[in-house]
mmCIF file of C-alpha atoms in Angstrom:
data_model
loop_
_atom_site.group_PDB
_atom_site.id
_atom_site.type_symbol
_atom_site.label_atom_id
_atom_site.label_comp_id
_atom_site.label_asym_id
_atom_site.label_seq_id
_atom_site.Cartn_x
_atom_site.Cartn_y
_atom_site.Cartn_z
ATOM 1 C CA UNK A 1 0.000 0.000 0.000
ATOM 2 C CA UNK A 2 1.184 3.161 -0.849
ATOM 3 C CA UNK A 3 1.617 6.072 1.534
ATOM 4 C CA UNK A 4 0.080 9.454 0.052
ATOM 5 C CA UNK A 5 2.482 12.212 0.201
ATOM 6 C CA UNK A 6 1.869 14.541 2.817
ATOM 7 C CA UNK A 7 0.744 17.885 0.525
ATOM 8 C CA UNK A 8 -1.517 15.694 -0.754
ATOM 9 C CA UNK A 9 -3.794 14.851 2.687
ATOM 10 C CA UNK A 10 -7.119 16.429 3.112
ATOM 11 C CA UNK A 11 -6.821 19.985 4.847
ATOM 12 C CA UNK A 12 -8.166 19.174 8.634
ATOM 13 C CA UNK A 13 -10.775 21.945 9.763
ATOM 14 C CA UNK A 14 -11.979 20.215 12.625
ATOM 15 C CA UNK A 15 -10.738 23.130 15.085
ATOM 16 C CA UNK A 16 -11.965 25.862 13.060
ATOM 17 C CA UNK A 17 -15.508 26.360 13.811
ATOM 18 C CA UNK A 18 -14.650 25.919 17.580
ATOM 19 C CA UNK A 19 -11.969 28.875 17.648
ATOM 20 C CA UNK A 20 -14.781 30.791 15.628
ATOM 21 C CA UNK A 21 -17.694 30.096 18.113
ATOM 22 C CA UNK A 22 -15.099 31.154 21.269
ATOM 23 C CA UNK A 23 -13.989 34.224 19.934
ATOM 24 C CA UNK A 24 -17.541 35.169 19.303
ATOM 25 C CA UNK A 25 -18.547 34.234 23.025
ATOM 26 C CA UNK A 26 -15.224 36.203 24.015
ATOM 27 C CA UNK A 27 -16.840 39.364 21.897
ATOM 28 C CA UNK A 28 -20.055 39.270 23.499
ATOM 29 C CA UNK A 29 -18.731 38.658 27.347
ATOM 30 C CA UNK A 30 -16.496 42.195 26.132
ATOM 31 C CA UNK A 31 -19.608 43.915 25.489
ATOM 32 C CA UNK A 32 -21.212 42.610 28.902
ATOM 33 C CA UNK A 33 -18.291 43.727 30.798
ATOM 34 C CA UNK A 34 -18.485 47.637 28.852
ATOM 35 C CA UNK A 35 -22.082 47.477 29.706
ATOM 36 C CA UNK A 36 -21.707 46.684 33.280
ATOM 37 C CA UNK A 37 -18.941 49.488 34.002
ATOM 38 C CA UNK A 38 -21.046 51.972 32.367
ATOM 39 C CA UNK A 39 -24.215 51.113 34.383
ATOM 40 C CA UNK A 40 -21.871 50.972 37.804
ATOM 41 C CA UNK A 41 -20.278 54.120 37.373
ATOM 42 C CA UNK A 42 -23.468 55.633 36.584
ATOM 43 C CA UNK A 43 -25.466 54.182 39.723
ATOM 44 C CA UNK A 44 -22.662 54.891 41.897
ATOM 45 C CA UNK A 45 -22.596 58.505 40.466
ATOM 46 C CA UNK A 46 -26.059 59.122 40.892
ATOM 47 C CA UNK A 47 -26.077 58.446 44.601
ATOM 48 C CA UNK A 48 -22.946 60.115 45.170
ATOM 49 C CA UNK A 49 -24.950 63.433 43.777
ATOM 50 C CA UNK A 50 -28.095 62.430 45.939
ATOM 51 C CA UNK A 51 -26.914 61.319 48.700
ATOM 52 C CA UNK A 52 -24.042 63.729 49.434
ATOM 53 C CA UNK A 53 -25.027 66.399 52.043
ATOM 54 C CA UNK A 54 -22.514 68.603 49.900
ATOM 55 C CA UNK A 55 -24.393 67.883 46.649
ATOM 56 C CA UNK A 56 -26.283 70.148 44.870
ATOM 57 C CA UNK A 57 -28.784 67.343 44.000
ATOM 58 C CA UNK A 58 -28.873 66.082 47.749
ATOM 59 C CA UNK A 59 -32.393 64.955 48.606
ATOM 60 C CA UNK A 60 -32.743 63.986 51.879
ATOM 61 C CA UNK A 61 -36.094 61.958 52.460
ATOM 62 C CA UNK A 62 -34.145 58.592 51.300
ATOM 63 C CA UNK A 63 -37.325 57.259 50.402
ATOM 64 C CA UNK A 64 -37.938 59.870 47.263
ATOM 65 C CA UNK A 65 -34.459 59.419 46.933
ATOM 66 C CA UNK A 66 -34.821 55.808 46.423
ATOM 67 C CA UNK A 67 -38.217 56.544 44.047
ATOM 68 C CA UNK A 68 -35.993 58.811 41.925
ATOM 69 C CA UNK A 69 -33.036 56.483 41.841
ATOM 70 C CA UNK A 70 -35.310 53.438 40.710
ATOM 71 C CA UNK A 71 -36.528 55.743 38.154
ATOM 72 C CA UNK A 72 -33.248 56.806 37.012
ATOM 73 C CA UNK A 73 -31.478 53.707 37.392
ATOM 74 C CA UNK A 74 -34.613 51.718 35.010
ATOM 75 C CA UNK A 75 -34.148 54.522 32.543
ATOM 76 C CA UNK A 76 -30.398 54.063 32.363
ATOM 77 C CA UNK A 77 -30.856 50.105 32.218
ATOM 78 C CA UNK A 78 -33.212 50.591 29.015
ATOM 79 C CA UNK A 79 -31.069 52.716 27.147
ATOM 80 C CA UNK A 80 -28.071 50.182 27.943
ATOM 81 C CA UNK A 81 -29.658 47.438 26.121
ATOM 82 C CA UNK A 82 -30.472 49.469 23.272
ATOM 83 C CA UNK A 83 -26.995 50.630 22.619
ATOM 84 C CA UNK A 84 -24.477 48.813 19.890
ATOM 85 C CA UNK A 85 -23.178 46.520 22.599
ATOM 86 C CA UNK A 86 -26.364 46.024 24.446
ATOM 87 C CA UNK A 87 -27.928 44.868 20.774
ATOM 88 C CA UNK A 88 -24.978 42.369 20.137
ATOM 89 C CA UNK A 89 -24.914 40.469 23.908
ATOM 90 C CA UNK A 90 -28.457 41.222 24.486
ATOM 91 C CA UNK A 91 -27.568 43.561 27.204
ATOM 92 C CA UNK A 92 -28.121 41.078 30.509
ATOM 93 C CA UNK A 93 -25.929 43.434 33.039
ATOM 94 C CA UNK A 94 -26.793 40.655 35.116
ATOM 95 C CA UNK A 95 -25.707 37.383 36.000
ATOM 96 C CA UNK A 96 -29.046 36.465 37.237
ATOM 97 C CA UNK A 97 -30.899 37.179 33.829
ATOM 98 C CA UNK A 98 -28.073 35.385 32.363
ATOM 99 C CA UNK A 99 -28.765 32.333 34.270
ATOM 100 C CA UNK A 100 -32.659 32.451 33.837
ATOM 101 C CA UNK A 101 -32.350 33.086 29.874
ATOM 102 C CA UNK A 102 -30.302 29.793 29.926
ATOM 103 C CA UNK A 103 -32.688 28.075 32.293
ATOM 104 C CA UNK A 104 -35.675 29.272 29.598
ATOM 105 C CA UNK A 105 -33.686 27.433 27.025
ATOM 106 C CA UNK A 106 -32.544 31.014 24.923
ATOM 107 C CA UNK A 107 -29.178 31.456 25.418
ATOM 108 C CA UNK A 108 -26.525 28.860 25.402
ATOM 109 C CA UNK A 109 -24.660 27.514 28.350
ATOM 110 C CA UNK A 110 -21.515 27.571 27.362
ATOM 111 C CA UNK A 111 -21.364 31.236 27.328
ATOM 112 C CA UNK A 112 -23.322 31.695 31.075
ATOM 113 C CA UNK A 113 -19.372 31.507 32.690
ATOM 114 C CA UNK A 114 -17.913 34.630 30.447
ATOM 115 C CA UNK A 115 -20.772 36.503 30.644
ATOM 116 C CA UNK A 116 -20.957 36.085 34.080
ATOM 117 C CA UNK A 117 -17.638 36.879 34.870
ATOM 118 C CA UNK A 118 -17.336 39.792 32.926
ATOM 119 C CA UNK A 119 -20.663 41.123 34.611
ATOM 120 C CA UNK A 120 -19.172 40.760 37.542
ATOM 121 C CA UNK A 121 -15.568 42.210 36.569
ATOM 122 C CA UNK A 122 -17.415 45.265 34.930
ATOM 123 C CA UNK A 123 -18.936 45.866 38.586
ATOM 124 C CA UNK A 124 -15.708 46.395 40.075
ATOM 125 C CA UNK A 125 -14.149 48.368 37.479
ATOM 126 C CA UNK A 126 -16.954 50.196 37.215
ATOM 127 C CA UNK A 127 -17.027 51.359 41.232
ATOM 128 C CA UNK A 128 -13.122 52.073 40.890
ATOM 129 C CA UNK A 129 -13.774 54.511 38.422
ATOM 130 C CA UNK A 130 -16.419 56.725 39.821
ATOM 131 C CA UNK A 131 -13.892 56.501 42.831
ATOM 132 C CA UNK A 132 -11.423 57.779 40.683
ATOM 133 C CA UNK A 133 -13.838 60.272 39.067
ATOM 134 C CA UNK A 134 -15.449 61.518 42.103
ATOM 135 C CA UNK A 135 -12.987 61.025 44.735
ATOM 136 C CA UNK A 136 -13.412 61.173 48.252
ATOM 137 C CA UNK A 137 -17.454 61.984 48.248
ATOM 138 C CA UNK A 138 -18.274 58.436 46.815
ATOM 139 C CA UNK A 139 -16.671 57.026 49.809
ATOM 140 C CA UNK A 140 -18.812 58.930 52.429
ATOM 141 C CA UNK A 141 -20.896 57.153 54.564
ATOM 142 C CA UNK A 142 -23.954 58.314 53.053
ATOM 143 C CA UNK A 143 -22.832 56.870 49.847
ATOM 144 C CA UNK A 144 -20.733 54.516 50.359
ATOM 145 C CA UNK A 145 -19.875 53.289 46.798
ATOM 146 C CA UNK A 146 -23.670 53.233 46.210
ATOM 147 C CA UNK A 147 -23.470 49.734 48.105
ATOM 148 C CA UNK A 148 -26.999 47.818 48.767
ATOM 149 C CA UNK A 149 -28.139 48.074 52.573
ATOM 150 C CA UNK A 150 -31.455 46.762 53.831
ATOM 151 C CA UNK A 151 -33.451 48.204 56.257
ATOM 152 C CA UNK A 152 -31.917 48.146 60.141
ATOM 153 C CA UNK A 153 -35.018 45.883 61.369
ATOM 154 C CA UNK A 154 -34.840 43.615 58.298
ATOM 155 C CA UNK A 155 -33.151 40.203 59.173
ATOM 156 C CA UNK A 156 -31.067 38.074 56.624
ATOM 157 C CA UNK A 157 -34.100 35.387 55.931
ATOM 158 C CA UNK A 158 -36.548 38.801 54.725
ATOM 159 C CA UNK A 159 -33.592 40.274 52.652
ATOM 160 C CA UNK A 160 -32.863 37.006 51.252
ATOM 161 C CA UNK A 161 -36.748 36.184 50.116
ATOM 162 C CA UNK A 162 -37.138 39.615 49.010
ATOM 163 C CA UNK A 163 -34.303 39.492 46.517
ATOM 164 C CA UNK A 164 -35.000 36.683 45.382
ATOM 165 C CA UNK A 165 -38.760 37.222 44.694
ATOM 166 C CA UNK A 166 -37.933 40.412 43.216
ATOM 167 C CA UNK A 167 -35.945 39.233 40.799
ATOM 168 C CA UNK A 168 -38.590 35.971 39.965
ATOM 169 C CA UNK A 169 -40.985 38.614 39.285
ATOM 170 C CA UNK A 170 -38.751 39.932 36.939
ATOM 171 C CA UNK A 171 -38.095 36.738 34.989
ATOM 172 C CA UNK A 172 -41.853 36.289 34.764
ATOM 173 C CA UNK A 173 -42.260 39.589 33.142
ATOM 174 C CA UNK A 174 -39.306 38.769 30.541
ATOM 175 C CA UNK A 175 -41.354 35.495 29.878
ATOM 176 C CA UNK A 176 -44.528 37.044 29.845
ATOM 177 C CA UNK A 177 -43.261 40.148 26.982
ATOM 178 C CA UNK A 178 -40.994 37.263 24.950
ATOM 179 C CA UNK A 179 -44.133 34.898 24.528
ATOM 180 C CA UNK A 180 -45.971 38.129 23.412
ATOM 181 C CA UNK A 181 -46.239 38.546 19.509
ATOM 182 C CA UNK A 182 -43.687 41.100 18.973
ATOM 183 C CA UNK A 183 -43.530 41.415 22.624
ATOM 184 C CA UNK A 184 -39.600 41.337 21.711
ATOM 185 C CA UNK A 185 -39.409 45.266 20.276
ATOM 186 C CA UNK A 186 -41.182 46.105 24.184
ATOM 187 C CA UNK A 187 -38.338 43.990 26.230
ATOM 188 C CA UNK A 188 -35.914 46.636 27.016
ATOM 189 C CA UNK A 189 -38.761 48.702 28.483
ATOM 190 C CA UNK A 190 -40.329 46.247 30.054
ATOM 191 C CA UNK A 191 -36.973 45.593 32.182
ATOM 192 C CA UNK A 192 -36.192 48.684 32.830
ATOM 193 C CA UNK A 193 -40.038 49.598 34.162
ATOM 194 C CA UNK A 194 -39.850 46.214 35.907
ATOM 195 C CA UNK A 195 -36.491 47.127 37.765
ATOM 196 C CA UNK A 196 -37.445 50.535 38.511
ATOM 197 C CA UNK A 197 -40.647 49.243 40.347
ATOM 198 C CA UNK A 198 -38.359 46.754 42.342
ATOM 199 C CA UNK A 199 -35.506 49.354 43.184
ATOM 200 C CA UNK A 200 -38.771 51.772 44.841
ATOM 201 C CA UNK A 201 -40.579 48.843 46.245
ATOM 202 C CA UNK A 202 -37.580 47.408 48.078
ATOM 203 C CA UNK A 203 -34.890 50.025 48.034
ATOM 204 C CA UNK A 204 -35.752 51.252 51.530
ATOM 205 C CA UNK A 205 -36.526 47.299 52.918
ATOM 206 C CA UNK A 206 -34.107 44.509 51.291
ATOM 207 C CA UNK A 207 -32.073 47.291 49.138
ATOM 208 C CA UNK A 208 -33.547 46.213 45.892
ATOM 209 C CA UNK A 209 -30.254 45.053 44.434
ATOM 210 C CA UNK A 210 -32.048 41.831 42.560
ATOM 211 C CA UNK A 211 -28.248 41.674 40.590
ATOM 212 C CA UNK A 212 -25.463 40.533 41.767
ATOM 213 C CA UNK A 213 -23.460 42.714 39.728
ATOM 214 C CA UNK A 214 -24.837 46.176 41.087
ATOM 215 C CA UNK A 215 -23.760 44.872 44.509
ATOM 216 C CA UNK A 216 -20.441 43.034 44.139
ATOM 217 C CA UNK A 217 -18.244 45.976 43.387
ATOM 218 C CA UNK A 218 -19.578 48.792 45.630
ATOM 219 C CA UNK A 219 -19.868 46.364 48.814
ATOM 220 C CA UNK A 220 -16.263 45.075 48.395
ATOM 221 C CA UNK A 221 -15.042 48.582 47.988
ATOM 222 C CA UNK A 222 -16.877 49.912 50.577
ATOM 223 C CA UNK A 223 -15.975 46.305 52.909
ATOM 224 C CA UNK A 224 -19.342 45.729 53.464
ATOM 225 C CA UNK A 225 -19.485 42.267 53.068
ATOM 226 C CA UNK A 226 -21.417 40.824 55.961
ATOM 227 C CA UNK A 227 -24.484 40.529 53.620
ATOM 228 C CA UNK A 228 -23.046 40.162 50.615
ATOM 229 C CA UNK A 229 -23.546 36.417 50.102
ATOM 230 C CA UNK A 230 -27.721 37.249 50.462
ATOM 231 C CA UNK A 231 -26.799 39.555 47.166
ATOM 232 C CA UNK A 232 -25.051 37.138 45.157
ATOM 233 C CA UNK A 233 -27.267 34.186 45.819
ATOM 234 C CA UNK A 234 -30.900 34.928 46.363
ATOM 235 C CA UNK A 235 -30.961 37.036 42.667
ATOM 236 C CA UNK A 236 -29.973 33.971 41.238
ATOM 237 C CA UNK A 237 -32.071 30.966 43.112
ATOM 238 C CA UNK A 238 -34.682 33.858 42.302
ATOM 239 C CA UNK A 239 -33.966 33.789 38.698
ATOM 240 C CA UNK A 240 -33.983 29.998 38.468
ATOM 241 C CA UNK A 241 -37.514 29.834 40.442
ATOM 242 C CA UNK A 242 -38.868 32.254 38.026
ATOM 243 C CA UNK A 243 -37.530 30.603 34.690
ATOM 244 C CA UNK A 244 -39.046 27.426 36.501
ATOM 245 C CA UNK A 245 -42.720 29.216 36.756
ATOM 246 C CA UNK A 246 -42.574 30.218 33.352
ATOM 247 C CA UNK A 247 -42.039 26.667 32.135
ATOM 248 C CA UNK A 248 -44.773 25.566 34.522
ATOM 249 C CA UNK A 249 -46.982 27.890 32.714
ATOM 250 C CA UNK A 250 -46.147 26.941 29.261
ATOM 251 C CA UNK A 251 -45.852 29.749 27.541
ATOM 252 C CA UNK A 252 -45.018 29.202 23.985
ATOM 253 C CA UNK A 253 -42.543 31.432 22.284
ATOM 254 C CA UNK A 254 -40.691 31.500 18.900
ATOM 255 C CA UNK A 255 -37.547 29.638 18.344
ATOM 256 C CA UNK A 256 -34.306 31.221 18.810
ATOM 257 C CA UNK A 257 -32.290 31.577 15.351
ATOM 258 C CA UNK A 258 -28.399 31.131 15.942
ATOM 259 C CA UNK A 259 -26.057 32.548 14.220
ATOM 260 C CA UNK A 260 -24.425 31.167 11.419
ATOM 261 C CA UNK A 261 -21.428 28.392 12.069
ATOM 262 C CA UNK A 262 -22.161 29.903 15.495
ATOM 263 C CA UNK A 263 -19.193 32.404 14.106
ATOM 264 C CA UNK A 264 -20.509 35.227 12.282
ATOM 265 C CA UNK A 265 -23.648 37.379 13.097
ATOM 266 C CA UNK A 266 -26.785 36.609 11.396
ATOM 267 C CA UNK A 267 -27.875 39.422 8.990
ATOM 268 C CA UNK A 268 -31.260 38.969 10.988
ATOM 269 C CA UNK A 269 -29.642 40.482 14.399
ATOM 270 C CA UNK A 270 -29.447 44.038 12.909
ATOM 271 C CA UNK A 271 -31.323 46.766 14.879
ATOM 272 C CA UNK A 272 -32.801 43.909 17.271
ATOM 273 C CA UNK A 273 -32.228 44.228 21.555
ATOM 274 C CA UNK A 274 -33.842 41.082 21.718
ATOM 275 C CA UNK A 275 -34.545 38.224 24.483
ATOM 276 C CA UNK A 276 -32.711 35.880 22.136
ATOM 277 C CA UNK A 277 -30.582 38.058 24.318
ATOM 278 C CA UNK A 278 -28.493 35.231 23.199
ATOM 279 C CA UNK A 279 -27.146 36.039 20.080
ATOM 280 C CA UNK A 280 -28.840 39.905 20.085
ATOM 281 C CA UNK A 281 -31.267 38.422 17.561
ATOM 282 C CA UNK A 282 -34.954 38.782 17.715
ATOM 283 C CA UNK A 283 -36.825 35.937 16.907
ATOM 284 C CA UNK A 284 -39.092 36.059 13.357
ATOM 285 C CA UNK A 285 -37.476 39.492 12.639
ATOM 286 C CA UNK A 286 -37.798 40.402 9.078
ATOM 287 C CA UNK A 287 -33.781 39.917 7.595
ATOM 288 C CA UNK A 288 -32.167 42.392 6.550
ATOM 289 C CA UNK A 289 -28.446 43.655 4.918
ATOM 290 C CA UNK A 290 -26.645 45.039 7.766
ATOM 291 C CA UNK A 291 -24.355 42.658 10.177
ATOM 292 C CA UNK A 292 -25.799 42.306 13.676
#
């Protein structure tokens, strides 16, 4: 038997697609970890001006300042997810929406870890630099990094139920909007209502953090850490019990499209901020030219 040379083999490709796929999920955990500095620097920035005695914005009722920072901070959310990166990751800002999008079966698990992590990286950069951009005011104990606190006469078990219902309710309203006949094209506003009514119905009780991201950077900077594990975990057991609900009600919603050789952006993602919040892509979207 003769041996072929070795120019003339078959060309193996067997890694390529793989290297392709990782680089994407690499891109898309970049854009999570931009988004999540931006919305850190601004939430610690907007209670620095409110809550600062100094400030020229300083209200001092907390709970209207909690009602305007809800507002604020639901308003800045929305506008996140519509931006260039929000539209290619899907704009989660949250490991807990990561987790229940998974959960919900639209968004692949291989990417939950970088996302994730970059969430959670993008909350500590994003504290450092309104430290650095502020200085010594975002350290004050009436600010304090913008880190969640519950109530004095709220114990661990309330703080830890609250969260985590909070943030259920939000995953029901995601599944509710997503199941919803174009229901897609309202998401981002949806969230952003649906977090603003959290932040002023718990801000002043549990904190109304329902994201582990908003509190792991300003609690470690500010060392207040005695509570933090209630923060990290409850948003996410909250997440999973609300993905859980919404398969118990069986709502029906249209399949996820991938993206090509799970490599290069469907022509279908452009312009979308959609729960596919997977790929960016909204589901039964007209395609178009234009790279997502």
């Amino acid at each position: 038997m003769t041996r072929r040379p070795a120019h003339d083999l078959p060309e193996i490709t067997v890694g390529t697609r793989p290297s392709v796929a990782q680089r994407l999920s690499l891109a898309r955990a970049a854009d999570e970890f931009v988004l999540a500095t931006v919305m850190l620097f601004i939430a610690v920035t907007a209670v620095r001006w409110l809550r600062d005695p100094d400030s020229a914005l300083y209200v001092a009722d907390l709970d209207v300042a909690i009602a305007v920072i809800g507002a604020f901070s639901g308003a800045v959310l929305t506008a996140l997810i519509l931006t260039a990166p929000g539209r290619r990751s899907g704009g989660h800002m949250n490991p807990a929406v990561t987790v229940s999008l998974w959960l919900m079966g639209a968004f692949p698990g291989r990417r939950v870890l970088p996302y994730v992590l970059a969430q959670l990286a993008g909350s500590a950069a994003g504290s450092g630099l309104a430290r650095l951009v502020w200085g010594r005011p975002v350290a004050l104990p009436s600010v304090g990094y913008a880190a969640i606190r519950p109530a004095p006469n709220w114990q661990p078990v309330s703080v830890f139920l609250a969260e985590a219902g909070g943030m259920a309710a939000i995953v029901l309203v995601v599944g509710f909007v997503v199941a919803r006949s174009h229901g897609t094209r309202l998401l981002p506003y949806a969230v952003g209502l649906s977090v603003a009514l959290v932040i002023a119905l718990l801000g002043t009780r549990s904190g109304g953090s329902v994201n582990p991201a908003r509190q792991l950077g300003p609690a470690v900077l500010a060392g207040q850490t005695e509570d933090l594990w209630i923060y990290l975990v409850a948003p996410v057991l909250g997440a999973a019990l609300g993905a859980r609900l919404d398969r118990l009600l069986g709502r029906r919603r249209p399949p996820v499209r991938v993206a090509r050789a799970e490599g290069s952006p469907s022509p279908a993602s452009a312009g979308s901020s959609a729960p596919d919040l997977a790929q960016g892509h909204a589901p039964h979207q007209k395609q178009t030219s234009a790279p997502g």
